[in-house]
Short mmCIF file of C-alpha atoms in Angstrom, two decimals:
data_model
loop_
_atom_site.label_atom_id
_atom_site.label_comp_id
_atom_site.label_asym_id
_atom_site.label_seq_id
_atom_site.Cartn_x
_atom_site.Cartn_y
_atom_site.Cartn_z
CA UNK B 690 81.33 -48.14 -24.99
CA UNK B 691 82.84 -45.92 -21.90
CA UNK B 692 80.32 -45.27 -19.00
CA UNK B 693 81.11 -42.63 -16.65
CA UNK B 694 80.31 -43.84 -13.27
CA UNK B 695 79.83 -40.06 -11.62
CA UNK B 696 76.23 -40.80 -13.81
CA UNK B 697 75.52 -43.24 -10.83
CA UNK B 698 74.17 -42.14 -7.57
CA UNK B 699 76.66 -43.41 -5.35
CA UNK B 700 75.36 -46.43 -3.04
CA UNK B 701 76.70 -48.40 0.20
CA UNK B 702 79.71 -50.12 -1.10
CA UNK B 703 78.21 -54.15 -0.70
CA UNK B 704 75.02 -52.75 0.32
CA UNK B 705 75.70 -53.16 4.13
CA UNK B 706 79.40 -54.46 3.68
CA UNK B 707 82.64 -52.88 2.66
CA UNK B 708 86.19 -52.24 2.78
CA UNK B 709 88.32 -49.47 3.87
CA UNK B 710 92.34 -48.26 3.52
CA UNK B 711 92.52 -49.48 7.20
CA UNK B 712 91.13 -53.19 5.61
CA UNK B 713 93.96 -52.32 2.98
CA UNK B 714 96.90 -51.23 5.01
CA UNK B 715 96.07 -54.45 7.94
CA UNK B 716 95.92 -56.49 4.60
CA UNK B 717 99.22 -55.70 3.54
CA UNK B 718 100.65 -55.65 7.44
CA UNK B 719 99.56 -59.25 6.94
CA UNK B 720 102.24 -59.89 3.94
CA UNK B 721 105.04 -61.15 5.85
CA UNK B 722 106.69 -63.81 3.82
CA UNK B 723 107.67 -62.56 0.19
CA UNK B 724 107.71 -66.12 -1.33
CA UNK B 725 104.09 -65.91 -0.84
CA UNK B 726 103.17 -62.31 -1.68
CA UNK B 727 106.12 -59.92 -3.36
CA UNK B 728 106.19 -55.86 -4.08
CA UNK B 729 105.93 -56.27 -7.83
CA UNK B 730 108.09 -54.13 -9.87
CA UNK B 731 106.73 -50.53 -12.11
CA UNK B 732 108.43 -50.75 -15.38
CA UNK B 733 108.66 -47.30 -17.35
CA UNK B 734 107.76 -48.02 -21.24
CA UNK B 735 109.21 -45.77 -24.01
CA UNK B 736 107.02 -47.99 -26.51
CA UNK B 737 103.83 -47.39 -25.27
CA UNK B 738 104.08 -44.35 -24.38
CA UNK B 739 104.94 -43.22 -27.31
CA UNK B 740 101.93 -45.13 -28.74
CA UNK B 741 99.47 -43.61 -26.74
CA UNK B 742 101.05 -40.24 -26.29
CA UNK B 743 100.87 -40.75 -22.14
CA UNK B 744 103.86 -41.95 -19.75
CA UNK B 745 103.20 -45.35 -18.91
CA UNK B 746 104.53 -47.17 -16.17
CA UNK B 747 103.44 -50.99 -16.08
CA UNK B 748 102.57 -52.46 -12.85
CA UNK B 749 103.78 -56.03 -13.42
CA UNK B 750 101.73 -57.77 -11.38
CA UNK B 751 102.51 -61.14 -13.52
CA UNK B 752 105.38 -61.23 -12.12
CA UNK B 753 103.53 -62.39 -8.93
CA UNK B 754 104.63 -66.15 -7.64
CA UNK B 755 101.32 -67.57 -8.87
CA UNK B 756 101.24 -65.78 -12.15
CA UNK B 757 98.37 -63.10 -11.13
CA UNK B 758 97.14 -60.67 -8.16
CA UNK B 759 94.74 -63.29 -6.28
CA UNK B 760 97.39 -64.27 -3.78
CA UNK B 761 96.98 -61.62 -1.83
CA UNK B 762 93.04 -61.70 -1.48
CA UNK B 763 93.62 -65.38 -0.74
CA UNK B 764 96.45 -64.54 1.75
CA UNK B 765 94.70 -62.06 3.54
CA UNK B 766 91.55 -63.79 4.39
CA UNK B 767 93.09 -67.78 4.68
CA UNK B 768 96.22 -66.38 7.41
CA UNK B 769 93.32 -64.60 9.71
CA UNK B 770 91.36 -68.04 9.28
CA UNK B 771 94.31 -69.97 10.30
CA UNK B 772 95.15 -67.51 13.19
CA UNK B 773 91.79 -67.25 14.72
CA UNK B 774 92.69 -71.22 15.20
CA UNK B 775 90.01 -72.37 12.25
CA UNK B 776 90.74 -75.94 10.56
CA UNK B 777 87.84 -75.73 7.74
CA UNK B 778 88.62 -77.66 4.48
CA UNK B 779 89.40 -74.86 2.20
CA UNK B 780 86.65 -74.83 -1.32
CA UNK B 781 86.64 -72.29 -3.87
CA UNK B 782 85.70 -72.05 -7.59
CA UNK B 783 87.92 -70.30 -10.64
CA UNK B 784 88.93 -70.12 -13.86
CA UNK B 785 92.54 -70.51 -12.84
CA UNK B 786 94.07 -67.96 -11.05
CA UNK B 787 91.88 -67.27 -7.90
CA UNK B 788 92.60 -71.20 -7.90
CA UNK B 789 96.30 -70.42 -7.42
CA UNK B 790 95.86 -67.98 -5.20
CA UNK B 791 93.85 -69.84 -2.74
CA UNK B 792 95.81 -73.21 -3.09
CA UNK B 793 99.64 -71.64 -2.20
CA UNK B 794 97.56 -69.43 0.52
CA UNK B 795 95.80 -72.80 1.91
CA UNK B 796 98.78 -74.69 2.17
CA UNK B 797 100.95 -72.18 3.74
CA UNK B 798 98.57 -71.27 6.55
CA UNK B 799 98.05 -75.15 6.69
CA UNK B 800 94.52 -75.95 5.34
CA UNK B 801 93.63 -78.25 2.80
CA UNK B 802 91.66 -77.16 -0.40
CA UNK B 803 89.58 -77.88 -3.03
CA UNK B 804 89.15 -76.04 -5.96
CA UNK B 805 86.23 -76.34 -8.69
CA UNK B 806 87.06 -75.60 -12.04
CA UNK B 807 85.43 -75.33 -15.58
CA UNK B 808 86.02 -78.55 -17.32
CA UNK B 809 87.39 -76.09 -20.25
CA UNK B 810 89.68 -74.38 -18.15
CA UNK B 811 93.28 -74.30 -19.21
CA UNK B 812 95.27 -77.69 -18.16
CA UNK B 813 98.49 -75.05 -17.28
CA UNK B 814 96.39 -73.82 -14.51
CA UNK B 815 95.10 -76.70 -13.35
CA UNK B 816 98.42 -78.56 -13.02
CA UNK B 817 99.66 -75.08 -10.89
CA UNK B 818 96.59 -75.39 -8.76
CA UNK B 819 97.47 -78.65 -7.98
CA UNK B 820 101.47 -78.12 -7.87
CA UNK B 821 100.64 -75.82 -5.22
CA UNK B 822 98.21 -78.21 -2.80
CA UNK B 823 95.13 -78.31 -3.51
CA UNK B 824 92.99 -81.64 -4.83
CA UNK B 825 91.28 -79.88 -8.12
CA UNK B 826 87.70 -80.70 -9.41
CA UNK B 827 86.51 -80.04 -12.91
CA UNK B 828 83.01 -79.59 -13.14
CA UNK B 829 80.89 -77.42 -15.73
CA UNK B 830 81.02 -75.62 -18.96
CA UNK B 831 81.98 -72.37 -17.54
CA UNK B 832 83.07 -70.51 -14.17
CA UNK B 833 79.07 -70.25 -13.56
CA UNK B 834 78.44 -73.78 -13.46
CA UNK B 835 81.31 -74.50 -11.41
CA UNK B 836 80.74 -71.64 -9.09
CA UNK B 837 77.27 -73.40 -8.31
CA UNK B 838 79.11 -76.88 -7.79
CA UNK B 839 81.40 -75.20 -4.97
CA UNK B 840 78.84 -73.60 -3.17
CA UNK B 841 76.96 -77.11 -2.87
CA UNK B 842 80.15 -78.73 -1.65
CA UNK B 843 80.85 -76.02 1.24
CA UNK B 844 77.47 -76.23 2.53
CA UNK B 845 78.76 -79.85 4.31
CA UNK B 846 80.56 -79.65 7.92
CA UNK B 847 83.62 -78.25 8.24
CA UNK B 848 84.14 -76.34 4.83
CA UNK B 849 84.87 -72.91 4.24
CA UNK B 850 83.97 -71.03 0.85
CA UNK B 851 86.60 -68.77 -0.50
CA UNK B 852 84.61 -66.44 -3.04
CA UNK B 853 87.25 -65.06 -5.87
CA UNK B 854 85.74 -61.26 -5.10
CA UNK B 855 82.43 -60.99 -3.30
CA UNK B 856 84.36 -61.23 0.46
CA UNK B 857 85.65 -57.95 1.91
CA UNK B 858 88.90 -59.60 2.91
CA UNK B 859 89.65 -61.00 -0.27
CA UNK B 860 89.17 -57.36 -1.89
CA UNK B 861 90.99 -55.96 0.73
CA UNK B 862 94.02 -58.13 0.15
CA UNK B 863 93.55 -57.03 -3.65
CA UNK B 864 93.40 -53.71 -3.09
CA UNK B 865 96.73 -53.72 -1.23
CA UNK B 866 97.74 -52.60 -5.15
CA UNK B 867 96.01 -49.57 -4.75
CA UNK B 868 99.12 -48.60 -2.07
CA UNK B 869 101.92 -50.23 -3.56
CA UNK B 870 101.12 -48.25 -7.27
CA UNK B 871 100.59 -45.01 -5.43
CA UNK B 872 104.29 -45.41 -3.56
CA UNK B 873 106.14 -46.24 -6.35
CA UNK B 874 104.13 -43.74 -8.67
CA UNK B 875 102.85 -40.95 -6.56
CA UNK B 876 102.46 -38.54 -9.75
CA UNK B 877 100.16 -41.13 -11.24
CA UNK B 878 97.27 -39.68 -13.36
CA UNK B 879 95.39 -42.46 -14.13
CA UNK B 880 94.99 -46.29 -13.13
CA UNK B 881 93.96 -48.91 -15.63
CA UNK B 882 92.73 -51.90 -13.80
CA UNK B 883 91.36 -55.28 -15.73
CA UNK B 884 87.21 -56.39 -14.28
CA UNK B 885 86.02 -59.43 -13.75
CA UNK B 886 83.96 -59.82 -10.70
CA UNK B 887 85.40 -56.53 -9.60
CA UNK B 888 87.24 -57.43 -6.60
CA UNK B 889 90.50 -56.19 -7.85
CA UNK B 890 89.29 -52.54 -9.29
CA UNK B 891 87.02 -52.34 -6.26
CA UNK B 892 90.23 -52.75 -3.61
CA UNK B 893 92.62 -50.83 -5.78
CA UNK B 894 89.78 -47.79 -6.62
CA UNK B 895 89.14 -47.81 -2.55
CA UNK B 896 92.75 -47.67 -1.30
CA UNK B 897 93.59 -44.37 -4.49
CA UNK B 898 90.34 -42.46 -3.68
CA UNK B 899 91.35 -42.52 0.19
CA UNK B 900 94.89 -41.81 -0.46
CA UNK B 901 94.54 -38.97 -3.78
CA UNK B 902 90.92 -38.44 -5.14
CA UNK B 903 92.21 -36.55 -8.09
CA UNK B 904 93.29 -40.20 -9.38
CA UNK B 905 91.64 -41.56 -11.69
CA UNK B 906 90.22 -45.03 -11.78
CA UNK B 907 89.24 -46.78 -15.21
CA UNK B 908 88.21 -50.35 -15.35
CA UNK B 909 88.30 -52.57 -18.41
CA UNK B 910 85.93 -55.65 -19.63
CA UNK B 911 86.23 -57.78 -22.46
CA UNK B 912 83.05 -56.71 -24.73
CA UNK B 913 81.81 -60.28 -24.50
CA UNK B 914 81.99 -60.65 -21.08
CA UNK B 915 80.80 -57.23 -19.55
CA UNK B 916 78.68 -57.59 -16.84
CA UNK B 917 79.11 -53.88 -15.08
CA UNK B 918 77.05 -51.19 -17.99
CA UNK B 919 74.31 -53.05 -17.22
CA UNK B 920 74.67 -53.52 -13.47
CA UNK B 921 75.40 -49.53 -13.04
CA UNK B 922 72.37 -48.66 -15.30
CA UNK B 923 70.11 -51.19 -13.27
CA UNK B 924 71.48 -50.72 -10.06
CA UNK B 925 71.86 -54.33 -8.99
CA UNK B 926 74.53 -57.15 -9.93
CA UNK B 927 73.67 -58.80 -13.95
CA UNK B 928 74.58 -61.49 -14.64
CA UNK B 929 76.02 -62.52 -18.26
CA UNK B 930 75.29 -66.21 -18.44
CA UNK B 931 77.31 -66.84 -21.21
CA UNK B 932 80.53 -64.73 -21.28
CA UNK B 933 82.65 -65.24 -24.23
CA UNK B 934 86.77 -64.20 -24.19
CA UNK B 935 89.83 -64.88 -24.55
CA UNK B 936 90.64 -63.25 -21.86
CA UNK B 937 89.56 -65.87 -19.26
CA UNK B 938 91.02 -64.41 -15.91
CA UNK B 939 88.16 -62.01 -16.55
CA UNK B 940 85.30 -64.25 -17.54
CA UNK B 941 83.37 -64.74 -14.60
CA UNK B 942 79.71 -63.50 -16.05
CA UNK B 943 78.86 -61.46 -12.59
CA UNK B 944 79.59 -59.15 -9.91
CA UNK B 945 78.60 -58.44 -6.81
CA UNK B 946 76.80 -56.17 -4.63
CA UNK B 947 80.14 -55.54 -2.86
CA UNK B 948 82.02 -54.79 -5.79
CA UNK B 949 79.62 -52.99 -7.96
CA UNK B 950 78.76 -50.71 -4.95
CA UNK B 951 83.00 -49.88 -4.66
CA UNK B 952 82.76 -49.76 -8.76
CA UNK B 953 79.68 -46.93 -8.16
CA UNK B 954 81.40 -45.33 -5.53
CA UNK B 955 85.21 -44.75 -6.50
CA UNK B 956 85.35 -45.38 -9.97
CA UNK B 957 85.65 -43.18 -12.53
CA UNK B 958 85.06 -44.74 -16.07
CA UNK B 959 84.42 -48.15 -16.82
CA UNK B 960 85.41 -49.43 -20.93
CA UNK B 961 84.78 -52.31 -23.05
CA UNK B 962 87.78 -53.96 -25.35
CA UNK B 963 87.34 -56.56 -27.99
CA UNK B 964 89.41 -60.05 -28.29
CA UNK B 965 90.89 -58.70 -31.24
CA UNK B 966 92.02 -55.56 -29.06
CA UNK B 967 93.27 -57.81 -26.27
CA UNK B 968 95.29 -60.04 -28.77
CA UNK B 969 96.45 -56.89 -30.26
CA UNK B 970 97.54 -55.72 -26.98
CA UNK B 971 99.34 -59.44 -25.94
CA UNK B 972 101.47 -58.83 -28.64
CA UNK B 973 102.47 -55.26 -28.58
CA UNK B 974 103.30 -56.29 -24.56
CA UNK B 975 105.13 -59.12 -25.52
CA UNK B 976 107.11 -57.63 -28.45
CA UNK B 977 107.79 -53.92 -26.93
CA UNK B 978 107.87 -54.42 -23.30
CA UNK B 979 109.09 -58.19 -23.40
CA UNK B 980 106.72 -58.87 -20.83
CA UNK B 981 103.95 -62.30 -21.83
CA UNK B 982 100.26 -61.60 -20.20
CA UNK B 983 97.52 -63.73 -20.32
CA UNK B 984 94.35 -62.03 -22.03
CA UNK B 985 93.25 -60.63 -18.45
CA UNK B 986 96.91 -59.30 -17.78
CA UNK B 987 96.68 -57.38 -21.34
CA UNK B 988 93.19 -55.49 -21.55
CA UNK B 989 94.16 -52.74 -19.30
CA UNK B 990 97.01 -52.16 -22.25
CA UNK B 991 94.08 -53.02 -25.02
CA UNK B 992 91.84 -50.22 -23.67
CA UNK B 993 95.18 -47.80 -23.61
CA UNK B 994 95.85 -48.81 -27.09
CA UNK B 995 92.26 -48.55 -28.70
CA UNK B 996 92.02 -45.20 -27.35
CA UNK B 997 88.93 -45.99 -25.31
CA UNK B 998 90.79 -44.54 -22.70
CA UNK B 999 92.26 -40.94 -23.63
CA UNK B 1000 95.93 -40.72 -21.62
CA UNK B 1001 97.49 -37.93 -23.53
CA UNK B 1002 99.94 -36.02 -21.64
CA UNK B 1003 99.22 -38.16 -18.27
CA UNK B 1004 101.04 -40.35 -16.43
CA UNK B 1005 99.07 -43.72 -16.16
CA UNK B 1006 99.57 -47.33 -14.60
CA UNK B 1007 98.01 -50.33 -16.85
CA UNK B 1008 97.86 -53.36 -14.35
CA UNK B 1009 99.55 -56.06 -16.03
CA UNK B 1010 97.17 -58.43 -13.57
CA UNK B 1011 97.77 -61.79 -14.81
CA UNK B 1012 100.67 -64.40 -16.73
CA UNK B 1013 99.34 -67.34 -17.25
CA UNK B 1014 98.30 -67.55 -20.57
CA UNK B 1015 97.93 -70.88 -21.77
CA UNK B 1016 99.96 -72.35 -24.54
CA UNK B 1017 97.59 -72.71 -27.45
CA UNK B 1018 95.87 -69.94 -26.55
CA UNK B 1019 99.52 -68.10 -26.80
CA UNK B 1020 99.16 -69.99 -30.12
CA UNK B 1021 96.19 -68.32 -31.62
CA UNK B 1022 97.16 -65.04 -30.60
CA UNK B 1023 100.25 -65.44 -32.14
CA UNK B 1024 98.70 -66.65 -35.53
CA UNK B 1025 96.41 -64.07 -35.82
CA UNK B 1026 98.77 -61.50 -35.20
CA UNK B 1027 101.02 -62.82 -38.09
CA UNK B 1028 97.93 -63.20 -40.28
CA UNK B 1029 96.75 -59.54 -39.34
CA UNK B 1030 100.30 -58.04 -40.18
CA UNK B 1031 100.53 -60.41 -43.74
CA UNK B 1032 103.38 -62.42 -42.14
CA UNK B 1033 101.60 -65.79 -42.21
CA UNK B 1034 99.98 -66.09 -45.84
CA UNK B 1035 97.61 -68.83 -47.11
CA UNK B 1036 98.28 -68.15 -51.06
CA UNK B 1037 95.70 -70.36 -53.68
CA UNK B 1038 97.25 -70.91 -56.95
CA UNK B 1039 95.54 -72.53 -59.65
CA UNK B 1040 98.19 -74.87 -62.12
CA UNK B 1041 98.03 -77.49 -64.58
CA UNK B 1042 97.96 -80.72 -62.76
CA UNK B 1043 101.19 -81.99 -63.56
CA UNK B 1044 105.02 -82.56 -62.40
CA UNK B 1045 107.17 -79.42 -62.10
CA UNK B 1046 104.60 -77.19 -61.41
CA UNK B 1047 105.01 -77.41 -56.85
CA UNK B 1048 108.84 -77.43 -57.41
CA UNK B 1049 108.47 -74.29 -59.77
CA UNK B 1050 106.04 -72.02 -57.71
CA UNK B 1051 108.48 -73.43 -54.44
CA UNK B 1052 111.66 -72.38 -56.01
CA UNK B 1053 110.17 -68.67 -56.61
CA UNK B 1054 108.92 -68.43 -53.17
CA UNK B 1055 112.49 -69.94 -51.67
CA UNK B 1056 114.65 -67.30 -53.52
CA UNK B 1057 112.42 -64.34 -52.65
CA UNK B 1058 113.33 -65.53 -49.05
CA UNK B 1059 109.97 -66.32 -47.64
CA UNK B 1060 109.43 -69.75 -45.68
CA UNK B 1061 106.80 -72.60 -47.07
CA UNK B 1062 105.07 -74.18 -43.84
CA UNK B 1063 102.34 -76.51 -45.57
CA UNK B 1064 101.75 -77.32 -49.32
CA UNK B 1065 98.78 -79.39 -49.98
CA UNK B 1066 96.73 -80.03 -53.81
CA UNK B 1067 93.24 -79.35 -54.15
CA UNK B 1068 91.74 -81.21 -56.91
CA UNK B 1069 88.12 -81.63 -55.93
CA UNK B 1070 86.97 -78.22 -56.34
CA UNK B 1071 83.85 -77.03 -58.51
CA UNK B 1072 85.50 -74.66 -60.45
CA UNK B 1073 88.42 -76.30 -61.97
CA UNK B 1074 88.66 -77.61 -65.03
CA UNK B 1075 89.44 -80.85 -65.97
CA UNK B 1076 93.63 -81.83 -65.40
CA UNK B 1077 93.70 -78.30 -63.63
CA UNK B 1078 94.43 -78.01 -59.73
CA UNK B 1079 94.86 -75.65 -56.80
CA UNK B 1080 98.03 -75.73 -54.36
CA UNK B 1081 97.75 -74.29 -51.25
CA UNK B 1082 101.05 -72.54 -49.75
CA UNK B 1083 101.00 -71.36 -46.05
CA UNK B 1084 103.81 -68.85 -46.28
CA UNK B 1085 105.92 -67.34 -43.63
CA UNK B 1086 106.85 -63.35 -44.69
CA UNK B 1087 108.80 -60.36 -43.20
CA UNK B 1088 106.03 -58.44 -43.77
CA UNK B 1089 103.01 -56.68 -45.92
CA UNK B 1090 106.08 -55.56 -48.21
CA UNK B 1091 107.13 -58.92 -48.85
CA UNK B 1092 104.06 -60.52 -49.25
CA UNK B 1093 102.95 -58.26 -51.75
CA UNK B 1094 106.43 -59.07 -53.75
CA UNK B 1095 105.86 -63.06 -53.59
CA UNK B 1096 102.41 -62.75 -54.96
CA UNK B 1097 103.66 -60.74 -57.54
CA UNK B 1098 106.27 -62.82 -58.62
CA UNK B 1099 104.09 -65.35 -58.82
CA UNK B 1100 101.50 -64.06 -60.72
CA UNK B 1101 104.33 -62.46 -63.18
CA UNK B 1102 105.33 -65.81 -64.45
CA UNK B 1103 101.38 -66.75 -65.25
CA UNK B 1104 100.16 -68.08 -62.75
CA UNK B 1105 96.48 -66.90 -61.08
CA UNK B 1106 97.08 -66.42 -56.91
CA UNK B 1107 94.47 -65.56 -54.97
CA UNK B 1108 95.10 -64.89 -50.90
CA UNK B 1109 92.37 -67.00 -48.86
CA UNK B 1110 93.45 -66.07 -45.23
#
């Protein structure tokens, strides 16, 4: 779905709190050491625009020395902390990347931290969190659960709670974007900007709406993790208790009253992807802009390339907001992708269970150039006769083109081949 926020009366951004360009602009005064928060580059991309009929320019946020945006949220609230002469034991809770962000930011101002994370959460994450200072604790099924565990432990002496979006100096640091994308693209039409909790679109949407109205804002959720149609229809943060993504940078389950009253106030359209958009979208990043996002980092380019979001004849900005996509995760984008285009084939072929018959079916495959990964026999099937058998080929193809011409081969020589993927 696409729900036009100008249906919303607009409220109080945070109901009592909120954040203004002058939050934005101090927050980015504040940025004085690029090995800890960096201008990231706008790359111009023939591909996609030519894909979605708009000129794109990609913000590459990824590129950021942590991998994603939440540096400079973490930045801008942990260096006032340290200057105002606190010494608080630094706890926050995340996924992965607010994790990072607060861990490099803690140890450069020169607090110690803690960091809560989902027991599921990705082990490359977790070994940056800790690369970068902080002692990490895994606790809970989800970002929820571990959320909860946080909030417990910074209710002893001495700790300060670093929330990943519901804090008007973390979404002030965040929305330092907002004037770094309207410098370096001041004809920009539209903004594309990934949700989670909404501390990202609700900084960046603050900082374009003071700066050029006519801008538009468009935030992006994963379907199965959307938490903002409901809070705009009901007028209060919902909660989804049991968000399910690939995209886990934007997995959080919830809002806040800070962020959805920003989202009500200055933005413009909010959209849903699927996972099979997102993965979709991974790819098409990696293989046309040769840029690898994590799931989070891609749905901004997902909702551009579903056509939820219309960007004919504009100039637009996707937020590439995150790069740490983990490994196997990498790995089942990557094989459903080749399964999707008919590259990766899982073939059935029933034979008569005796010698010759693997090496024959093999040597067709081998000279029409495709690649066998995996052979296996199935024998104990229902349907076979007696002394007959299946093989199972996972085949490697150029192509829908060349698939099509294996299985043919195949079947022109006798043999019965049925595709099971």
């Amino acid at each position: 779905f696409a729900l036009s926020t100008s249906l919303i009366r607009p409220v109080d951004a945070g109901y009592g709190m909120t954040v203004t360009l002058a939050d934005i602009e101090a927050a980015r005064d504040r940025f004085d050491d690029p090995a800890i928060v960096r201008q990231t580059p706008i790359e111009t991309s023939r591909s996609l625009s030519a894909m979605s009929g708009g000129d794109v320019h990609l913000k590459m946020e990824h590129l950021q020395r942590t991998g994603s945006f939440k540096t400079r949220g973490a930045y801008n609230k942990l260096k006032q902390e340290a200057a105002a002469g606190g010494d608080k034991h630094v706890v926050a809770a995340s996924a992965g990347n607010h994790a990072q962000g607060v861990a490099l930011a803690a140890t450069t101002v020169g607090l110690a931290s803690t960091i809560v994370m989902p027991e599921n959460a990705p082990q490359a994450k977790i070994d940056a969190t800790r690369s970068y200072g902080a002692t990490v604790e895994l606790h809970g099924s989800n970002f929820g659960e571990a959320m909860a565990h946080a909030k417990e432990m910074a209710e002893q002496p001495g700790m300060l709670f670093v929330h990943a979006y519901d804090d008007p100096d973390i979404v002030a640091g965040q929305g330092t974007l907002g004037l770094e994308i309207y410098e370096q693209v001041p004809d920009v039409d539209t903004v594309i900007v990934p949700i989670g909790g909404g501390g990202l679109i609700g900084g960046i949407s603050t900082a374009l709406s003071a700066l050029d109205d006519s801008v538009r804002v468009i935030g992006v959720q994963a379907e199965l993790a959307s938490t903002v149609h409901e809070s705009l229809r009901k007028g209060v943060p919902v909660d989804e208790e049991s968000p399910k993504t690939i995209a886990d940078g934007i997995a959080t389950g919830s809002i806040s009253e800070l962020t959805l009253g920003l989202i009500e106030t200055h933005v413009d359209e909010v959209v849903t992807v699927s996972d099979d958009d997102i993965a979709r979208a991974i790819l098409v990043v990696l293989e046309r802009a040769k840029q690898l996002v994590e799931g989070a980092g891609a749905a901004a380019v997902a909702a551009m390339l579903s056509e939820r979001v219309d960007v004919e004849g504009e100039t637009v900005v996707p937020l590439l907001c995150g790069g740490n996509i983990d490994m196997s995760m990498l790995q089942t984008v990557l094989t459903h992708a080749l399964t999707d285009r008919n590259q990766l084939l899982h073939l059935r072929i029933r034979i008569r269970d005796q010698p010759g018959e693997m090496g024959r079916i093999s040597g067709i495959i081998g000279e029409l150039g495709a690649n066998i990964r995996t052979v296996r026999h199935d024998r104990a099937v229902g349907d076979l006769h007696v002394g007959d058998a299946y093989l199972v080929f996972q085949v490697v193809t150029s192509g829908e083109s060349h698939a099509k011409s294996v299985m043919a081969a195949i079947e022109d020589v006798g043999y019965d081949v049925e595709r099971v993927n």
